[in-house]
Structure formats: structure tokens, C-alpha cells
Amino acid sequence: MELFLPGAEVHAHRHWLAVDAADVLLSSLFISAAWEVHRIRMFGRLVDSPRLSCWMGDPQAAYRYSGVRFTPVPWLPALAAVRERLQLETGHAFNSVLLNRYRDGRDCMGWHSDDEPELGPQPLIASLSLGATRRFLLKHRARPEVRACVELQHGDLLLMGGDTQRHYRHALPRTARPVGERINLTFRQILPGC
């Protein structure tokens, strides 16, 4: 399903990962990922991010966001097949993945764009959702009335490419309704020398 947003290339693939495979991957990541609370810079000071995270990838795939440099931990075997399938289906290489674990509705991701220089001018971000369904929002930077909302379910894949990061911000808002745990995997390519 394509989201028709001017100046963006956003595609949602429902149940890209079959339920059984998504269940196995989710359970494996709960146990095996090196979860931590990342410290990020907001309004000039370091604060704890409102979720658990793990930066994983090839050794050269260090990443800087929110004023902090993250060095990747090695790939988990459980993600090898996912990475390979993504690369085959998209024709893009991915040398890293950011794992975010949302423990309940209070864990969230604020408005931002994945537009750091090391991602290049038109990055492809491949976002795989596991676990509880959560609302994912997109909003145009210059025209905030241009927006979209997608309910991301267990096994769904969202691809954001082209000029999406230049023109849009996205968020995973808090929710007061009871919601289970969710893990989101955002595969990306970190460019050398940036």
C-alpha cells in the first residue's frame, strides 16, 4: 500500500513477515538484544530516551544522532535472514539497524526526520514492526496539514525513501490505552566518511 504524500515515497507492506516468523524474531530479540536506555541531547542537555534501544551493524556503521555518537554492537544471527531478504527485495544495502523497544504506551518517539548526513541525501529507511500495534504519524515540514497515520501491526514493513526525510517528520506518539510491547527495527545504510 502506497501512502500518497507529496514529495515522499512511503510504502506499507502488511504482514511482510509471516506471523510465526515475526513471533520467533520478537521473542529472540527480547532475550538477545543488548537493550539500553540511550542518552540523547534535547534542548541542550542529555536526557534518557523514552524507550529501550540497541544500535547494531557492521563495524564501520557508527552513527550520530541527537548529538551523541553510537558505535554498533555486532549483528545478531536472528536478523541475518531479515537483512538479506530486505536487500534482495529493495535492491538496497543495509549495514545497520536501530532496534527500539516500546515497553508500553508511555514509551514513544517524538517528531524527527532521519536526515543525518551519514545517511545520504535520499536514504531508504526500512522499518519492520514486531509486537503490539502502534500509530505511526507523518507530517510535512512546511505544510503541517499534510499528514498521514498508519497503524503498524505485527510483521508490517514500512519503507521510506526518496525525499521523504527532507520533506517530512515522523513520530510514534504516546497512548493512554493499554498496549503490549513492541519492537521496531529500522534498517539503514550508513555512508563511509561522513
PDB file of C-alpha atoms in Angstrom:
ATOM      1  CA  MET A   1       0.000   0.000   0.000  1.00  0.00           C
ATOM      2  CA  GLU A   2       1.458   3.361  -1.045  1.00  0.00           C
ATOM      3  CA  LEU A   3       0.839   6.432   1.074  1.00  0.00           C
ATOM      4  CA  PHE A   4       0.203   9.294  -1.328  1.00  0.00           C
ATOM      5  CA  LEU A   5       2.115  12.165   0.236  1.00  0.00           C
ATOM      6  CA  PRO A   6       3.540  14.944  -1.965  1.00  0.00           C
ATOM      7  CA  GLY A   7       7.339  14.843  -2.092  1.00  0.00           C
ATOM      8  CA  ALA A   8       7.561  11.454  -0.339  1.00  0.00           C
ATOM      9  CA  GLU A   9       7.960   7.787  -1.202  1.00  0.00           C
ATOM     10  CA  VAL A  10       6.281   5.770   1.549  1.00  0.00           C
ATOM     11  CA  HIS A  11       5.048   2.197   1.154  1.00  0.00           C
ATOM     12  CA  ALA A  12       3.447  -0.017   3.820  1.00  0.00           C
ATOM     13  CA  HIS A  13       3.621  -3.780   3.328  1.00  0.00           C
ATOM     14  CA  ARG A  14       1.115  -5.573   5.566  1.00  0.00           C
ATOM     15  CA  HIS A  15       2.311  -8.848   7.105  1.00  0.00           C
ATOM     16  CA  TRP A  16       5.643  -8.670   5.225  1.00  0.00           C
ATOM     17  CA  LEU A  17       6.916 -11.091   7.851  1.00  0.00           C
ATOM     18  CA  ALA A  18       4.552 -14.004   8.486  1.00  0.00           C
ATOM     19  CA  VAL A  19       3.061 -14.202  11.987  1.00  0.00           C
ATOM     20  CA  ASP A  20       5.022 -17.308  13.024  1.00  0.00           C
ATOM     21  CA  ALA A  21       8.335 -15.829  11.838  1.00  0.00           C
ATOM     22  CA  ALA A  22       7.513 -12.476  13.461  1.00  0.00           C
ATOM     23  CA  ASP A  23       6.701 -14.250  16.758  1.00  0.00           C
ATOM     24  CA  VAL A  24      10.027 -16.105  16.741  1.00  0.00           C
ATOM     25  CA  LEU A  25      12.018 -12.963  15.892  1.00  0.00           C
ATOM     26  CA  LEU A  26      10.242 -10.902  18.562  1.00  0.00           C
ATOM     27  CA  SER A  27      10.934 -13.497  21.274  1.00  0.00           C
ATOM     28  CA  SER A  28      14.559 -13.812  20.198  1.00  0.00           C
ATOM     29  CA  LEU A  29      15.152 -10.050  20.288  1.00  0.00           C
ATOM     30  CA  PHE A  30      13.568  -9.653  23.729  1.00  0.00           C
ATOM     31  CA  ILE A  31      16.208 -12.071  25.041  1.00  0.00           C
ATOM     32  CA  SER A  32      19.256 -11.481  22.825  1.00  0.00           C
ATOM     33  CA  ALA A  33      19.458  -7.749  22.033  1.00  0.00           C
ATOM     34  CA  ALA A  34      21.735  -5.571  24.169  1.00  0.00           C
ATOM     35  CA  TRP A  35      18.932  -3.259  25.330  1.00  0.00           C
ATOM     36  CA  GLU A  36      19.874   0.039  26.958  1.00  0.00           C
ATOM     37  CA  VAL A  37      18.464   3.480  27.572  1.00  0.00           C
ATOM     38  CA  HIS A  38      20.175   5.777  25.087  1.00  0.00           C
ATOM     39  CA  ARG A  39      21.040   9.266  26.283  1.00  0.00           C
ATOM     40  CA  ILE A  40      20.068  11.889  23.701  1.00  0.00           C
ATOM     41  CA  ARG A  41      20.503  15.657  23.552  1.00  0.00           C
ATOM     42  CA  MET A  42      17.293  17.657  23.852  1.00  0.00           C
ATOM     43  CA  PHE A  43      17.148  21.395  24.365  1.00  0.00           C
ATOM     44  CA  GLY A  44      20.895  21.471  25.040  1.00  0.00           C
ATOM     45  CA  ARG A  45      21.051  18.745  27.688  1.00  0.00           C
ATOM     46  CA  LEU A  46      21.364  14.964  27.775  1.00  0.00           C
ATOM     47  CA  VAL A  47      18.220  13.077  28.775  1.00  0.00           C
ATOM     48  CA  ASP A  48      17.138   9.434  28.810  1.00  0.00           C
ATOM     49  CA  SER A  49      15.191   8.473  25.687  1.00  0.00           C
ATOM     50  CA  PRO A  50      11.637   7.215  26.413  1.00  0.00           C
ATOM     51  CA  ARG A  51      12.270   3.660  25.148  1.00  0.00           C
ATOM     52  CA  LEU A  52      14.961   0.977  25.138  1.00  0.00           C
ATOM     53  CA  SER A  53      17.315   0.819  22.164  1.00  0.00           C
ATOM     54  CA  CYS A  54      20.166  -1.104  20.597  1.00  0.00           C
ATOM     55  CA  TRP A  55      22.368   0.109  17.718  1.00  0.00           C
ATOM     56  CA  MET A  56      23.577  -2.873  15.676  1.00  0.00           C
ATOM     57  CA  GLY A  57      25.564  -3.190  12.485  1.00  0.00           C
ATOM     58  CA  ASP A  58      28.788  -3.621  10.596  1.00  0.00           C
ATOM     59  CA  PRO A  59      31.867  -2.321  12.469  1.00  0.00           C
ATOM     60  CA  GLN A  60      32.170   0.879  10.372  1.00  0.00           C
ATOM     61  CA  ALA A  61      28.494   1.823  10.826  1.00  0.00           C
ATOM     62  CA  ALA A  62      28.925   4.296  13.689  1.00  0.00           C
ATOM     63  CA  TYR A  63      26.002   6.735  13.819  1.00  0.00           C
ATOM     64  CA  ARG A  64      25.477  10.179  15.323  1.00  0.00           C
ATOM     65  CA  TYR A  65      22.040  11.435  16.269  1.00  0.00           C
ATOM     66  CA  SER A  66      20.758  13.854  18.891  1.00  0.00           C
ATOM     67  CA  GLY A  67      24.349  14.972  19.456  1.00  0.00           C
ATOM     68  CA  VAL A  68      25.553  11.513  20.557  1.00  0.00           C
ATOM     69  CA  ARG A  69      27.777   9.031  18.676  1.00  0.00           C
ATOM     70  CA  PHE A  70      26.698   5.377  18.738  1.00  0.00           C
ATOM     71  CA  THR A  71      29.054   2.504  17.932  1.00  0.00           C
ATOM     72  CA  PRO A  72      27.237  -0.612  16.706  1.00  0.00           C
ATOM     73  CA  VAL A  73      27.174  -3.939  18.500  1.00  0.00           C
ATOM     74  CA  PRO A  74      27.644  -6.954  16.155  1.00  0.00           C
ATOM     75  CA  TRP A  75      24.712  -8.342  14.186  1.00  0.00           C
ATOM     76  CA  LEU A  76      22.578 -10.988  15.859  1.00  0.00           C
ATOM     77  CA  PRO A  77      22.128 -14.163  13.776  1.00  0.00           C
ATOM     78  CA  ALA A  78      18.338 -13.768  14.130  1.00  0.00           C
ATOM     79  CA  LEU A  79      18.500 -10.636  11.955  1.00  0.00           C
ATOM     80  CA  ALA A  80      20.686 -12.069   9.161  1.00  0.00           C
ATOM     81  CA  ALA A  81      17.788 -13.536   7.155  1.00  0.00           C
ATOM     82  CA  VAL A  82      15.704 -10.360   7.579  1.00  0.00           C
ATOM     83  CA  ARG A  83      18.583  -8.168   6.376  1.00  0.00           C
ATOM     84  CA  GLU A  84      19.242 -10.448   3.393  1.00  0.00           C
ATOM     85  CA  ARG A  85      15.578 -10.520   2.353  1.00  0.00           C
ATOM     86  CA  LEU A  86      15.298  -6.721   2.635  1.00  0.00           C
ATOM     87  CA  GLN A  87      18.380  -6.237   0.486  1.00  0.00           C
ATOM     88  CA  LEU A  88      17.085  -8.654  -2.172  1.00  0.00           C
ATOM     89  CA  GLU A  89      13.592  -7.139  -2.298  1.00  0.00           C
ATOM     90  CA  THR A  90      14.605  -3.455  -2.187  1.00  0.00           C
ATOM     91  CA  GLY A  91      17.881  -3.574  -4.120  1.00  0.00           C
ATOM     92  CA  HIS A  92      19.485  -1.511  -1.336  1.00  0.00           C
ATOM     93  CA  ALA A  93      22.313  -2.448   1.016  1.00  0.00           C
ATOM     94  CA  PHE A  94      21.796  -2.104   4.767  1.00  0.00           C
ATOM     95  CA  ASN A  95      24.812  -2.060   7.078  1.00  0.00           C
ATOM     96  CA  SER A  96      22.990  -1.225  10.312  1.00  0.00           C
ATOM     97  CA  VAL A  97      19.742  -1.400  12.224  1.00  0.00           C
ATOM     98  CA  LEU A  98      18.372   0.602  15.128  1.00  0.00           C
ATOM     99  CA  LEU A  99      16.244  -1.540  17.422  1.00  0.00           C
ATOM    100  CA  ASN A 100      13.719   0.353  19.546  1.00  0.00           C
ATOM    101  CA  ARG A 101      11.712  -1.402  22.259  1.00  0.00           C
ATOM    102  CA  TYR A 102       8.482   0.238  23.378  1.00  0.00           C
ATOM    103  CA  ARG A 103       7.541  -1.401  26.676  1.00  0.00           C
ATOM    104  CA  ASP A 104       4.048   0.114  26.893  1.00  0.00           C
ATOM    105  CA  GLY A 105       2.048   3.116  25.690  1.00  0.00           C
ATOM    106  CA  ARG A 106       4.222   5.555  27.626  1.00  0.00           C
ATOM    107  CA  ASP A 107       7.291   4.696  25.530  1.00  0.00           C
ATOM    108  CA  CYS A 108       7.371   6.818  22.391  1.00  0.00           C
ATOM    109  CA  MET A 109       9.381   8.535  19.678  1.00  0.00           C
ATOM    110  CA  GLY A 110       8.940  12.281  19.174  1.00  0.00           C
ATOM    111  CA  TRP A 111       8.783  14.172  15.879  1.00  0.00           C
ATOM    112  CA  HIS A 112      12.004  13.819  13.891  1.00  0.00           C
ATOM    113  CA  SER A 113      13.483  13.035  10.480  1.00  0.00           C
ATOM    114  CA  ASP A 114      16.198  10.503   9.720  1.00  0.00           C
ATOM    115  CA  ASP A 115      18.206  13.128   7.870  1.00  0.00           C
ATOM    116  CA  GLU A 116      21.686  12.891   9.375  1.00  0.00           C
ATOM    117  CA  PRO A 117      24.499  13.440   6.813  1.00  0.00           C
ATOM    118  CA  GLU A 118      25.799   9.878   7.177  1.00  0.00           C
ATOM    119  CA  LEU A 119      22.506   8.566   5.733  1.00  0.00           C
ATOM    120  CA  GLY A 120      22.961  10.454   2.462  1.00  0.00           C
ATOM    121  CA  PRO A 121      20.551  12.822   0.667  1.00  0.00           C
ATOM    122  CA  GLN A 122      17.836  10.247  -0.112  1.00  0.00           C
ATOM    123  CA  PRO A 123      18.108   7.401   2.383  1.00  0.00           C
ATOM    124  CA  LEU A 124      15.919   4.326   2.285  1.00  0.00           C
ATOM    125  CA  ILE A 125      14.710   3.501   5.791  1.00  0.00           C
ATOM    126  CA  ALA A 126      13.184   0.025   6.105  1.00  0.00           C
ATOM    127  CA  SER A 127      11.110  -0.153   9.278  1.00  0.00           C
ATOM    128  CA  LEU A 128       9.866  -3.552  10.495  1.00  0.00           C
ATOM    129  CA  SER A 129       7.283  -3.663  13.301  1.00  0.00           C
ATOM    130  CA  LEU A 130       7.015  -6.556  15.754  1.00  0.00           C
ATOM    131  CA  GLY A 131       4.553  -6.965  18.613  1.00  0.00           C
ATOM    132  CA  ALA A 132       1.752  -4.600  19.582  1.00  0.00           C
ATOM    133  CA  THR A 133       0.054  -2.364  17.011  1.00  0.00           C
ATOM    134  CA  ARG A 134       1.005   1.323  17.325  1.00  0.00           C
ATOM    135  CA  ARG A 135       0.119   4.514  15.429  1.00  0.00           C
ATOM    136  CA  PHE A 136       2.869   5.926  13.193  1.00  0.00           C
ATOM    137  CA  LEU A 137       2.459   9.544  12.094  1.00  0.00           C
ATOM    138  CA  LEU A 138       3.999  11.533   9.239  1.00  0.00           C
ATOM    139  CA  LYS A 139       3.723  15.312   8.900  1.00  0.00           C
ATOM    140  CA  HIS A 140       5.038  17.651   6.179  1.00  0.00           C
ATOM    141  CA  ARG A 141       7.670  20.072   7.493  1.00  0.00           C
ATOM    142  CA  ALA A 142       6.404  23.190   5.687  1.00  0.00           C
ATOM    143  CA  ARG A 143       2.720  22.244   5.439  1.00  0.00           C
ATOM    144  CA  PRO A 144       1.751  20.503   8.718  1.00  0.00           C
ATOM    145  CA  GLU A 145      -1.810  19.964   7.496  1.00  0.00           C
ATOM    146  CA  VAL A 146      -0.347  17.394   5.057  1.00  0.00           C
ATOM    147  CA  ARG A 147      -0.121  14.312   7.219  1.00  0.00           C
ATOM    148  CA  ALA A 148      -0.751  10.588   7.400  1.00  0.00           C
ATOM    149  CA  CYS A 149      -1.381   7.994  10.087  1.00  0.00           C
ATOM    150  CA  VAL A 150      -0.610   4.292   9.724  1.00  0.00           C
ATOM    151  CA  GLU A 151      -1.464   1.582  12.242  1.00  0.00           C
ATOM    152  CA  LEU A 152       1.674  -0.575  12.166  1.00  0.00           C
ATOM    153  CA  GLN A 153       0.945  -4.196  13.045  1.00  0.00           C
ATOM    154  CA  HIS A 154       2.999  -7.275  13.902  1.00  0.00           C
ATOM    155  CA  GLY A 155       5.130  -8.147  10.850  1.00  0.00           C
ATOM    156  CA  ASP A 156       4.400  -4.939   8.884  1.00  0.00           C
ATOM    157  CA  LEU A 157       7.170  -3.287   6.873  1.00  0.00           C
ATOM    158  CA  LEU A 158       7.222   0.459   6.161  1.00  0.00           C
ATOM    159  CA  LEU A 159       9.640   1.782   3.532  1.00  0.00           C
ATOM    160  CA  MET A 160      10.502   5.487   3.490  1.00  0.00           C
ATOM    161  CA  GLY A 161      12.677   6.584   0.570  1.00  0.00           C
ATOM    162  CA  GLY A 162      13.305   9.381  -1.912  1.00  0.00           C
ATOM    163  CA  ASP A 163      12.886  12.841  -0.381  1.00  0.00           C
ATOM    164  CA  THR A 164      10.684  11.654   2.496  1.00  0.00           C
ATOM    165  CA  GLN A 165      13.201  12.596   5.199  1.00  0.00           C
ATOM    166  CA  ARG A 166      13.801  16.027   3.631  1.00  0.00           C
ATOM    167  CA  HIS A 167      10.102  16.946   3.478  1.00  0.00           C
ATOM    168  CA  TYR A 168       8.550  15.035   6.396  1.00  0.00           C
ATOM    169  CA  ARG A 169       8.937  14.338  10.074  1.00  0.00           C
ATOM    170  CA  HIS A 170       7.560  11.219  11.729  1.00  0.00           C
ATOM    171  CA  ALA A 171       6.643  10.108  15.246  1.00  0.00           C
ATOM    172  CA  LEU A 172       5.324   7.238  17.317  1.00  0.00           C
ATOM    173  CA  PRO A 173       3.151   9.041  19.912  1.00  0.00           C
ATOM    174  CA  ARG A 174       2.322   8.004  23.458  1.00  0.00           C
ATOM    175  CA  THR A 175      -1.022   6.348  24.036  1.00  0.00           C
ATOM    176  CA  ALA A 176      -3.138   6.086  27.181  1.00  0.00           C
ATOM    177  CA  ARG A 177      -4.832   2.898  26.030  1.00  0.00           C
ATOM    178  CA  PRO A 178      -3.411  -0.404  27.252  1.00  0.00           C
ATOM    179  CA  VAL A 179      -0.924  -1.706  24.713  1.00  0.00           C
ATOM    180  CA  GLY A 180       1.618  -4.519  24.766  1.00  0.00           C
ATOM    181  CA  GLU A 181       5.309  -4.383  23.983  1.00  0.00           C
ATOM    182  CA  ARG A 182       6.557  -3.517  20.508  1.00  0.00           C
ATOM    183  CA  ILE A 183       9.963  -3.730  18.861  1.00  0.00           C
ATOM    184  CA  ASN A 184      10.704  -1.648  15.788  1.00  0.00           C
ATOM    185  CA  LEU A 185      13.706  -2.364  13.563  1.00  0.00           C
ATOM    186  CA  THR A 186      14.876   0.467  11.289  1.00  0.00           C
ATOM    187  CA  PHE A 187      17.396  -0.815   8.777  1.00  0.00           C
ATOM    188  CA  ARG A 188      19.619   1.794   7.135  1.00  0.00           C
ATOM    189  CA  GLN A 189      22.858   2.321   5.249  1.00  0.00           C
ATOM    190  CA  ILE A 190      25.500   4.452   6.969  1.00  0.00           C
ATOM    191  CA  LEU A 191      27.791   6.017   4.383  1.00  0.00           C
ATOM    192  CA  PRO A 192      31.578   5.924   4.916  1.00  0.00           C
ATOM    193  CA  GLY A 193      33.477   9.085   5.742  1.00  0.00           C
ATOM    194  CA  CYS A 194      30.524  11.166   6.927  1.00  0.00           C
TER     195      CYS A 194
END
